[in-house]
Coordinates of C-alpha atoms in Angstrom, one line a residue:
X1288 CA 29.8 -26.0 26.5
X1289 CA 28.6 -28.9 24.2
X1290 CA 24.9 -29.7 24.3
X1291 CA 24.3 -32.9 26.3
X1292 CA 22.0 -35.5 24.7
X1293 CA 20.6 -38.7 26.1
X1294 CA 19.8 -41.5 23.6
X1295 CA 17.2 -44.0 24.9
X1296 CA 17.1 -47.0 22.6
X1297 CA 17.8 -50.7 23.1
X1298 CA 19.3 -51.1 19.6
X1299 CA 23.0 -51.2 20.5
X1300 CA 24.2 -51.0 17.0
X1301 CA 22.1 -47.9 16.3
X1302 CA 23.1 -46.1 19.5
X1303 CA 26.8 -46.9 18.9
X1304 CA 26.6 -45.4 15.4
X1305 CA 24.6 -42.4 16.5
X1306 CA 26.9 -41.8 19.5
X1307 CA 30.0 -41.7 17.2
X1308 CA 28.2 -39.5 14.6
X1309 CA 26.8 -37.0 17.1
X1310 CA 30.0 -36.9 19.2
X1311 CA 31.9 -36.0 16.1
X1312 CA 29.4 -33.2 15.5
X1313 CA 30.2 -31.7 18.9
X1314 CA 27.5 -33.1 21.1
X1315 CA 28.1 -34.8 24.5
X1316 CA 26.3 -38.2 24.3
X1317 CA 25.0 -40.5 27.0
X1318 CA 23.1 -43.7 26.2
X1319 CA 20.4 -45.7 28.1
X1320 CA 19.4 -49.1 26.7
X1321 CA 16.2 -49.2 28.9
X1322 CA 13.7 -47.0 30.6
X1323 CA 15.0 -48.1 34.0
X1324 CA 18.5 -47.0 33.0
X1325 CA 17.2 -43.7 31.5
X1326 CA 15.5 -42.9 34.8
X1327 CA 18.8 -43.4 36.7
X1328 CA 20.8 -41.4 34.2
X1329 CA 18.3 -38.5 34.2
X1330 CA 18.4 -38.4 38.0
X1331 CA 22.1 -38.1 38.0
X1332 CA 22.6 -35.2 35.6
X1333 CA 21.0 -32.5 33.4
X1334 CA 20.5 -32.9 29.7
X1335 CA 19.7 -30.5 26.9
X1336 CA 17.7 -32.9 24.8
X1337 CA 16.4 -36.5 24.9
X1338 CA 16.1 -38.8 21.9
X1339 CA 13.5 -41.5 22.9
X1340 CA 12.6 -44.7 21.1
X1341 CA 8.9 -45.5 21.0
X1342 CA 9.3 -49.2 21.8
X1343 CA 11.7 -50.5 24.5
X1344 CA 12.1 -53.8 26.2
X1345 CA 10.9 -52.6 29.6
X1346 CA 8.2 -50.2 28.6
X1347 CA 6.5 -47.8 26.1
X1348 CA 8.2 -44.6 25.1
X1349 CA 4.8 -42.9 25.0
X1350 CA 4.2 -43.7 28.7
X1351 CA 7.7 -42.5 29.5
X1352 CA 7.1 -39.3 27.6
X1353 CA 4.0 -38.7 29.7
X1354 CA 5.9 -39.4 32.8
X1355 CA 8.7 -36.9 31.9
X1356 CA 6.1 -34.2 31.3
X1357 CA 4.6 -34.8 34.7
X1358 CA 7.8 -33.9 36.6
X1359 CA 9.1 -30.4 37.1
X1360 CA 12.8 -31.1 36.2
X1361 CA 12.0 -32.8 32.9
X1362 CA 8.8 -31.0 32.0
X1363 CA 10.4 -28.7 29.5
X1364 CA 13.2 -31.0 28.3
X1365 CA 13.0 -31.2 24.5
X1366 CA 12.1 -34.7 23.4
X1367 CA 12.6 -36.2 19.9
X1368 CA 10.8 -39.5 19.6
X1369 CA 11.9 -42.3 17.3
X1370 CA 9.8 -45.2 16.0
X1371 CA 10.3 -48.1 13.5
X1372 CA 6.5 -48.3 13.0
X1373 CA 6.0 -44.9 11.4
X1374 CA 2.2 -45.0 11.8
X1375 CA 0.5 -41.6 11.7
X1376 CA -1.4 -42.4 15.0
X1377 CA 1.9 -43.0 16.8
X1378 CA 3.2 -39.6 15.7
X1379 CA 0.0 -37.9 16.8
X1380 CA 0.0 -39.6 20.2
X1381 CA 3.6 -38.7 20.7
X1382 CA 3.0 -35.1 20.0
X1383 CA -0.1 -35.1 22.1
X1384 CA 1.8 -36.5 25.1
X1385 CA 4.5 -33.8 24.8
X1386 CA 7.1 -34.9 22.3
X1387 CA 8.6 -31.9 20.4
X1388 CA 9.4 -33.9 17.2
X1389 CA 9.0 -37.3 15.7
X1390 CA 11.3 -39.2 13.3
X1391 CA 10.5 -42.6 11.7
X1392 CA 13.1 -45.3 11.4
X1393 CA 15.1 -45.8 9.3
X1394 CA 16.5 -42.3 9.0
X1395 CA 19.7 -40.6 7.9
X1396 CA 21.9 -39.5 10.9
X1397 CA 22.3 -36.1 9.2
X1398 CA 18.5 -35.6 9.4
X1399 CA 18.5 -36.5 13.1
X1400 CA 21.4 -34.1 13.7
X1401 CA 19.5 -31.3 11.8
X1402 CA 16.3 -31.9 13.8
X1403 CA 18.3 -31.9 17.1
X1404 CA 20.0 -28.6 16.2
X1405 CA 16.6 -27.1 15.3
X1406 CA 15.1 -28.1 18.6
X1407 CA 18.1 -26.8 20.6
X1408 CA 17.9 -23.5 18.7
X1409 CA 14.3 -23.1 19.7
X1410 CA 15.1 -23.3 23.4
X1411 CA 18.1 -21.0 23.4
X1412 CA 17.6 -17.8 25.4
X1413 CA 16.9 -14.8 23.2
X1414 CA 18.6 -12.0 25.1
X1415 CA 17.3 -9.3 22.7
X1416 CA 13.6 -10.3 23.1
X1417 CA 12.4 -9.0 26.4
X1418 CA 8.9 -8.0 25.4
X1419 CA 5.7 -9.5 26.9
X1420 CA 2.8 -9.9 24.6
X1421 CA -0.5 -9.3 26.5
X1422 CA -4.0 -10.2 25.4
X1423 CA -6.4 -9.7 28.2
X1424 CA -5.7 -12.4 30.8
X1425 CA -3.1 -14.1 28.6
X1426 CA 0.5 -12.9 28.6
X1427 CA 3.4 -14.4 26.6
X1428 CA 6.8 -13.6 28.0
X1429 CA 9.3 -13.9 25.1
X1430 CA 12.4 -13.6 27.2
X1431 CA 11.4 -16.2 29.8
X1432 CA 9.7 -18.4 27.1
X1433 CA 6.5 -18.8 29.2
X1434 CA 2.8 -18.1 28.7
X1435 CA 0.6 -17.3 31.6
X1436 CA -3.2 -17.2 32.1
X1437 CA -4.2 -15.0 35.1
X1438 CA -0.5 -15.2 36.2
X1439 CA -0.4 -19.0 36.2
X1440 CA 2.2 -20.6 33.8
X1441 CA 1.0 -22.8 31.0
X1442 CA 2.8 -26.1 30.6
X1443 CA 3.8 -25.9 26.9
X1444 CA 6.6 -27.8 25.2
X1445 CA 9.2 -25.6 23.5
X1446 CA 7.6 -26.2 20.1
X1447 CA 4.1 -25.4 21.3
X1448 CA 5.3 -22.2 22.8
X1449 CA 7.0 -21.1 19.6
X1450 CA 3.8 -22.0 17.6
X1451 CA 1.8 -19.8 20.0
X1452 CA 4.3 -16.9 19.6
X1453 CA 4.1 -17.2 15.8
X1454 CA 0.3 -16.8 16.0
X1455 CA 0.3 -14.1 18.7
X1456 CA 2.8 -11.9 16.8
X1457 CA 0.3 -11.6 14.0
X1458 CA -3.1 -11.0 15.8
X1459 CA -6.1 -10.7 13.6
X1460 CA -4.3 -12.3 10.6
X1461 CA -5.3 -15.7 9.2
X1462 CA -2.2 -17.9 8.9
X1463 CA -2.2 -21.0 6.7
X1464 CA -0.3 -24.1 7.7
X1465 CA 2.4 -23.3 5.1
X1466 CA 2.8 -19.8 6.6
X1467 CA 3.1 -21.3 10.0
X1468 CA 5.7 -23.7 8.9
X1469 CA 7.7 -21.0 7.2
X1470 CA 7.6 -19.0 10.4
X1471 CA 8.8 -22.0 12.5
X1472 CA 12.2 -21.9 10.8
X1473 CA 14.2 -25.1 11.2
X1474 CA 11.5 -27.2 12.6
X1475 CA 10.4 -30.0 10.2
X1476 CA 6.7 -30.4 9.8
X1477 CA 4.7 -32.1 7.1
X1478 CA 2.0 -29.9 5.5
X1479 CA -0.1 -33.0 4.8
X1480 CA -0.2 -34.5 8.3
X1481 CA -2.0 -33.2 11.3
X1482 CA 0.9 -32.3 13.5
X1483 CA 0.1 -28.6 13.6
X1484 CA -3.5 -29.4 14.5
X1485 CA -2.3 -31.6 17.4
X1486 CA -0.2 -28.8 18.8
X1487 CA -3.0 -26.2 18.4
X1488 CA -5.3 -28.6 20.3
X1489 CA -2.7 -28.7 23.1
X1490 CA -2.4 -24.9 23.1
X1491 CA -6.1 -24.5 23.3
X1492 CA -6.4 -26.9 26.2
X1493 CA -4.1 -24.7 28.2
X1494 CA -5.1 -21.2 27.3
X1495 CA -8.9 -21.4 26.4
X1496 CA -11.6 -21.3 29.0
X1497 CA -13.6 -23.7 26.8
X1498 CA -11.2 -25.5 24.3
X1499 CA -14.2 -26.7 22.2
X1500 CA -15.4 -23.1 21.7
X1501 CA -12.0 -21.2 21.5
X1502 CA -11.8 -17.4 21.7
X1503 CA -8.1 -17.0 21.4
X1504 CA -6.9 -19.4 18.7
X1505 CA -9.6 -19.6 16.1
X1506 CA -9.9 -22.0 13.1
X1507 CA -10.8 -20.4 9.8
X1508 CA -12.1 -23.3 7.8
X1509 CA -10.2 -24.0 4.6
X1510 CA -7.7 -21.3 5.4
X1511 CA -5.8 -21.9 8.6
X1512 CA -5.7 -20.3 12.1
X1513 CA -6.3 -16.8 13.5
X1514 CA -5.1 -15.4 16.8
X1515 CA -7.9 -13.1 18.1
X1516 CA -7.1 -9.5 18.9
X1517 CA -9.9 -9.3 21.5
X1518 CA -10.1 -12.4 23.6
X1519 CA -11.7 -11.5 27.0
X1520 CA -14.9 -9.5 27.5
X1521 CA -13.2 -7.1 29.9
X1522 CA -10.4 -6.1 27.6
X1523 CA -9.9 -4.0 24.5
X1524 CA -6.5 -5.7 23.7

């Protein structure tokens, strides 16, 4: 079955070009020219990924991203955000609000296709990986792609979950941003921006008792991040 993509953008020339390009690449494409139309389309069917413009005539893509993350049926839907502004703060806000990736306009359709494929690969079920990583009260289920604290699921995006797995699979080891990017194969990140830091902040907000004084994901100044082997006082994990 081809992957179903929803393009939300009010630039009709762009969406027509992208629809042709991505359809020829094997995707099934639907288009919404407004947020109102996007809500209707999303309510009528399931999609594998959403490409969302930051600025639309009837609303803000950032607000819509927050709205999608607040609802169960779209909470884990991969979102690739587009923006003509290209401001670093827009990217940081988009990632903080739950976007999985961010692409500034203008862009090459081939780059968009590569990023879409990378995001879709990251949410494919991994049948061979049925292990559960356990660190005290935290467990990371690789097969179900979910992390839990005290049995309660954490609301990660697909990229944030994969970033957590990269760290958790090397407990006690300091990982630089470059090493993290190498491990996150196929996902474009810029070593000189703060996108990794934004995702780490989101991870901490969900798995740390006190995100300002983390005990699970630690910052090693000037070196990178370290996932602690021992995280809870009552465990030797």
